[in-house]
Each structure stands twice: as structure tokens, then as C-alpha cells.
mmCIF file of C-alpha atoms in Angstrom:
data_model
loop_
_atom_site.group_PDB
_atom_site.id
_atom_site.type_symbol
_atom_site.label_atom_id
_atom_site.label_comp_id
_atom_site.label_asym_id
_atom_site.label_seq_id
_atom_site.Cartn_x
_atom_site.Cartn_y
_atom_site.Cartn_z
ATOM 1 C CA UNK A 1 -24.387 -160.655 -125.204
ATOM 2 C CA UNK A 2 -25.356 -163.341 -127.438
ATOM 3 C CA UNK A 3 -26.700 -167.009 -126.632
ATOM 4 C CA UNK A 4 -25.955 -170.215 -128.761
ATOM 5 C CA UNK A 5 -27.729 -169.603 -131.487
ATOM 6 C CA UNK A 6 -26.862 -166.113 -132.322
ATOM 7 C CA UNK A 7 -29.795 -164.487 -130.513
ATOM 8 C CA UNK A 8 -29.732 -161.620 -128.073
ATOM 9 C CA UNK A 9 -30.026 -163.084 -124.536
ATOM 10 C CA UNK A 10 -33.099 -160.635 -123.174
ATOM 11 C CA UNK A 11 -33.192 -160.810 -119.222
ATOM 12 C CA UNK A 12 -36.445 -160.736 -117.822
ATOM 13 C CA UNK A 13 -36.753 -158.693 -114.441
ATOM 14 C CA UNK A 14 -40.088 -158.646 -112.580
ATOM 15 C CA UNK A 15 -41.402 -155.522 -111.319
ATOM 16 C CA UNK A 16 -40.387 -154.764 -107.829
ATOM 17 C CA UNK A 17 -42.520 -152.822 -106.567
ATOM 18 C CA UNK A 18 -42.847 -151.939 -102.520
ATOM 19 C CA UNK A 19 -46.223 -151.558 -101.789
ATOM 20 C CA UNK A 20 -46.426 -150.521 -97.909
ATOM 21 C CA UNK A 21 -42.913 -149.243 -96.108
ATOM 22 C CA UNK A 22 -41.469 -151.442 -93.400
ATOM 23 C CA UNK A 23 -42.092 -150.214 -89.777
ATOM 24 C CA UNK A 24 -38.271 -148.757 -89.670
ATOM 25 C CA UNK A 25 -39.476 -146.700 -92.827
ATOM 26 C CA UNK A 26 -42.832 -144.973 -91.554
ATOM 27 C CA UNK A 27 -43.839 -141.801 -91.254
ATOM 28 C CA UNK A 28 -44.733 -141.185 -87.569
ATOM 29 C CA UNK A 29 -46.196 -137.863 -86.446
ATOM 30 C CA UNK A 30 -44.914 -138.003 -83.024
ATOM 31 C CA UNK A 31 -40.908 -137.850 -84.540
ATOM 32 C CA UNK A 32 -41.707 -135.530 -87.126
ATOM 33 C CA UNK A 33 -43.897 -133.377 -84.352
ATOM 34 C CA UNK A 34 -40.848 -132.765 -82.409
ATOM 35 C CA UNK A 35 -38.448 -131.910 -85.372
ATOM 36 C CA UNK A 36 -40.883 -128.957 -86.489
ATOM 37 C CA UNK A 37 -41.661 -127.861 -83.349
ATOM 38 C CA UNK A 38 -37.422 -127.398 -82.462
ATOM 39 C CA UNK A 39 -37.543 -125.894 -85.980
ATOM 40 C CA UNK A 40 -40.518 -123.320 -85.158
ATOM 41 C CA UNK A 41 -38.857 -122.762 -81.608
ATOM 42 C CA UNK A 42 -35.001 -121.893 -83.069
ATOM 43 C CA UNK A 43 -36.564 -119.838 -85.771
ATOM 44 C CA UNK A 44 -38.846 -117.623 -83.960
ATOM 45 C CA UNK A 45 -37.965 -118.093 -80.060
ATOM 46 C CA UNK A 46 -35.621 -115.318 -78.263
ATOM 47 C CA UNK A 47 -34.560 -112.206 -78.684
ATOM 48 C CA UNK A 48 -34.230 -112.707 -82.820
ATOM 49 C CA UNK A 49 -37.918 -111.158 -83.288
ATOM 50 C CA UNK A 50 -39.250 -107.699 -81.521
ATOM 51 C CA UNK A 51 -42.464 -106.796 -81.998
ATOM 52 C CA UNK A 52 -41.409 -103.770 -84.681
ATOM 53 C CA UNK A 53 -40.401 -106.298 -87.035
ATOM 54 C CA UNK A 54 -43.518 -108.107 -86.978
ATOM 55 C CA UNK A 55 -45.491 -104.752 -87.068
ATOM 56 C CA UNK A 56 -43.177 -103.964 -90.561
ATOM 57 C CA UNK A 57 -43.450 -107.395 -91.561
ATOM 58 C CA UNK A 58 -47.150 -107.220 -91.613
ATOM 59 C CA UNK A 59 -47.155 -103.760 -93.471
ATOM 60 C CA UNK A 60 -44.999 -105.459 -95.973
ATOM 61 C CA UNK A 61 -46.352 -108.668 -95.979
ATOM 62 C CA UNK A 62 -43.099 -110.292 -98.127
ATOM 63 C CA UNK A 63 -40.830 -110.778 -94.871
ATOM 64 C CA UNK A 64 -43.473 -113.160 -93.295
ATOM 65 C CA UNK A 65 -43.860 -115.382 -96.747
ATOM 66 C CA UNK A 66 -39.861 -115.547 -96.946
ATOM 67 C CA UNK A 67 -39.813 -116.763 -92.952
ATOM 68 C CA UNK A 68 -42.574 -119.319 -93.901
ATOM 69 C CA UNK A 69 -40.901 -120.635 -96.844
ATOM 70 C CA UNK A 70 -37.287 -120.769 -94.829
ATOM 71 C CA UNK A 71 -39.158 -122.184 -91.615
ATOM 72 C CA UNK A 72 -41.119 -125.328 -94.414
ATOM 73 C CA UNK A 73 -37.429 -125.651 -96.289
ATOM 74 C CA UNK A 74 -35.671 -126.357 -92.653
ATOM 75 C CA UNK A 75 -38.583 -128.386 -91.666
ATOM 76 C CA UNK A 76 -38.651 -130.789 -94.705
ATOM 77 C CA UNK A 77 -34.780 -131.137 -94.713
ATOM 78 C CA UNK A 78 -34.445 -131.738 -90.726
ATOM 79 C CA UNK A 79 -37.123 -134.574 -91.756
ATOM 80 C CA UNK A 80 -35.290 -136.030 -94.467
ATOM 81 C CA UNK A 81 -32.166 -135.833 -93.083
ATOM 82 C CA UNK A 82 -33.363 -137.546 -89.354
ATOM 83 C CA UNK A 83 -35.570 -139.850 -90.493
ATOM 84 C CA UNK A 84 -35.678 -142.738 -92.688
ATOM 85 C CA UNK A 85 -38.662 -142.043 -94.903
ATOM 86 C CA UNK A 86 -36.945 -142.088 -98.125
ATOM 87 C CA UNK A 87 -39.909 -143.125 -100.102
ATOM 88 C CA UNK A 88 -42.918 -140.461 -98.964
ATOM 89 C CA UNK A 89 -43.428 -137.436 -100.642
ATOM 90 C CA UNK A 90 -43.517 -134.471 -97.684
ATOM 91 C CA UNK A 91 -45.574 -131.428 -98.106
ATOM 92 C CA UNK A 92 -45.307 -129.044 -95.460
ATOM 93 C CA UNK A 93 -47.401 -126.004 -94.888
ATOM 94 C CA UNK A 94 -46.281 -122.913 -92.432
ATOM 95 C CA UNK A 95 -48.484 -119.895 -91.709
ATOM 96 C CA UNK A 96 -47.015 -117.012 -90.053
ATOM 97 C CA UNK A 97 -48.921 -114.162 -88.748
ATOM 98 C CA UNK A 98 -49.033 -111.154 -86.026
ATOM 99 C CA UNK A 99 -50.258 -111.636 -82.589
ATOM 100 C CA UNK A 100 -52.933 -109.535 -82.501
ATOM 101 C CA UNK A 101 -56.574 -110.091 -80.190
ATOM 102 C CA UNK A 102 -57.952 -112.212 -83.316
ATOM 103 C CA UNK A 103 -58.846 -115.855 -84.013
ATOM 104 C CA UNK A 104 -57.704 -117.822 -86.385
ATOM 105 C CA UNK A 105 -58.679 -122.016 -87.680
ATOM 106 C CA UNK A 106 -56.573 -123.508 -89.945
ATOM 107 C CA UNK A 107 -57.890 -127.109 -91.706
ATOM 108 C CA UNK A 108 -56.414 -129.096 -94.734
ATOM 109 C CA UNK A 109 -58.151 -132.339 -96.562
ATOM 110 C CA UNK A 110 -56.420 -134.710 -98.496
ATOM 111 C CA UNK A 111 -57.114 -137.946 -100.195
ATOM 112 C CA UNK A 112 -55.019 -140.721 -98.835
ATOM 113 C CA UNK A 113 -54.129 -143.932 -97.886
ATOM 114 C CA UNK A 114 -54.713 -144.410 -93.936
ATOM 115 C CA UNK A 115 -52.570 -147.466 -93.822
ATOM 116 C CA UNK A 116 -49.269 -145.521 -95.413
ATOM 117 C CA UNK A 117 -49.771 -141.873 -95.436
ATOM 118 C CA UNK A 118 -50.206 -139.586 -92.137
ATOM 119 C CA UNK A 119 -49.762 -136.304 -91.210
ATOM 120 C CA UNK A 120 -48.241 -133.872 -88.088
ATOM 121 C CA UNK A 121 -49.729 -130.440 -86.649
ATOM 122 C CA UNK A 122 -47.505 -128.425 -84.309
ATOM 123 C CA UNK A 123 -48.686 -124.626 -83.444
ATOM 124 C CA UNK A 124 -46.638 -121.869 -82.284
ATOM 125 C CA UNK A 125 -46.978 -118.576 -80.477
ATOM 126 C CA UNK A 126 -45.220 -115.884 -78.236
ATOM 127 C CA UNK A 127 -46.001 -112.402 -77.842
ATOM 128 C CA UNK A 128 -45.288 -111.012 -81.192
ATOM 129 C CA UNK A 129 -46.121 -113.760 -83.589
ATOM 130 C CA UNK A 130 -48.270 -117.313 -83.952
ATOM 131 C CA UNK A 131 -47.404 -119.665 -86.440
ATOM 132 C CA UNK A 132 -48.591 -122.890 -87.165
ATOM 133 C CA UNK A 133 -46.719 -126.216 -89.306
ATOM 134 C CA UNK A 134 -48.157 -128.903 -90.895
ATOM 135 C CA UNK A 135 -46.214 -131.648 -92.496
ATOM 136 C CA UNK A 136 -47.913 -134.128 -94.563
ATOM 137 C CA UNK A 137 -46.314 -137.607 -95.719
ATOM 138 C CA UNK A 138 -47.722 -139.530 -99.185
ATOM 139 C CA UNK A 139 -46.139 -142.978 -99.619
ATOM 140 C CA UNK A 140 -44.731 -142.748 -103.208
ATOM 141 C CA UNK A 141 -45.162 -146.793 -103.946
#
């Protein structure tokens, strides 16, 4: 399009961007808690693991990273899909392993911003297996 005098008409937008989400657009660990932990509970609750499959699981070691990755996939999605945090970048971390008479301490840094970014912590065990989530939420501004 073309003013008056034969020039291009250029638009000028400013930049728009959103620095901090609204309150309606936060990440809160106490929602995203309870989505992983219904995740963690459908996925490994009940009569869907015996303790044989954890034992071969353990010998093979591939079976428990292709639970992990399904159990993080269902957990991102279910939080994307349920809440309204359109602009954070989620990480989430799952480690599976075999109830045995051990110990085990899992811990995680990041660099952040306290006022946008947060992260929840769920943990997970019956008889056969222990597993433990952690979901992590970066505001992308």
C-alpha cells in the first residue's frame, strides 16, 4: 500500500512483550503436584506391576527408562492440557527404580527467576517400585 506521495506506508508496531504472566497464567506447584501424582498413581498403582517385572526390568534396565519417559510425556501433556500456562517452558524429570532396602536423595539446581518460575516434587512408592517426579516451569517472556 502506497501513501500520497508514492511512498510505501511502513507501520510501526512496538514490541509487545509480556514480562511476568497474569495470576490466571501461573505456574502453581500445588495444581501441578496433584496432576503428577494421579499420573504416577494410574501408571504404577494396582495390579499392572508384580514384582517379576520390576526384578526383569532392573536386569534390563531399558523397560524402566521407557516407563520414565511415558510417565514425564503424560505428565507434561496432563499439565498443558489442564492448565493455563501457555507461556512456561516445562521440564519434567522421573526416576524409576526397584524397591529394594536402599536409600536414595535426589536434588536439582537451576538458575531462575523466583518471581515467575517455580517448581513441583511428588514421590512415589509401593512394594515393588519408588519413583519420584519433578516438574519444573521457566517463564518464556
Amino acid at each position: 500500500m502506497e501513501g500520497g506521495t508514492g511512498q510505501p506506508v511502513i507501520d510501526v508496531v512496538l514490541p509487545t512483550y509480556i514480562m511476568q504472566p497474569s495470576e490466571t497464567e501461573k505456574f502453581y506447584p500445588s495444581e501441578v503436584k496433584s496432576i503428577a501424582d494421579s499420573v504416577m498413581k494410574e501408571e504404577l498403582d494396582g495390579d499392572k506391576i508384580t514384582k517379576e517385572m520390576v526384578m526383569d526390568w532392573y536386569e534390563d534396565g531399558e523397560d524402566f527408562e521407557v516407563l520414565s519417559k511415558l510417565i514425564a510425556d503424560k505428565i507434561r501433556q496432563k499439565v498443558k492440557e489442564t492448565l493455563n500456562v501457555h507461556r512456561y517452558k516445562l521440564i519434567v524429570q522421573v526416576t524409576l527404580g526397584q524397591m529394594k532396602d536402599q536409600g536414595v536423595r535426589i536434588t536439582s539446581r537451576c538458575l531462575w527467576d523466583t518471581q515467575t518460575d517455580n517448581y513441583a516434587s511428588i514421590d512415589y512408592k509401593n512394594e515393588h517400585i519408588w519413583g519420584s517426579a519433578m516438574v519444573f516451569g521457566l517463564y518464556a517472556e
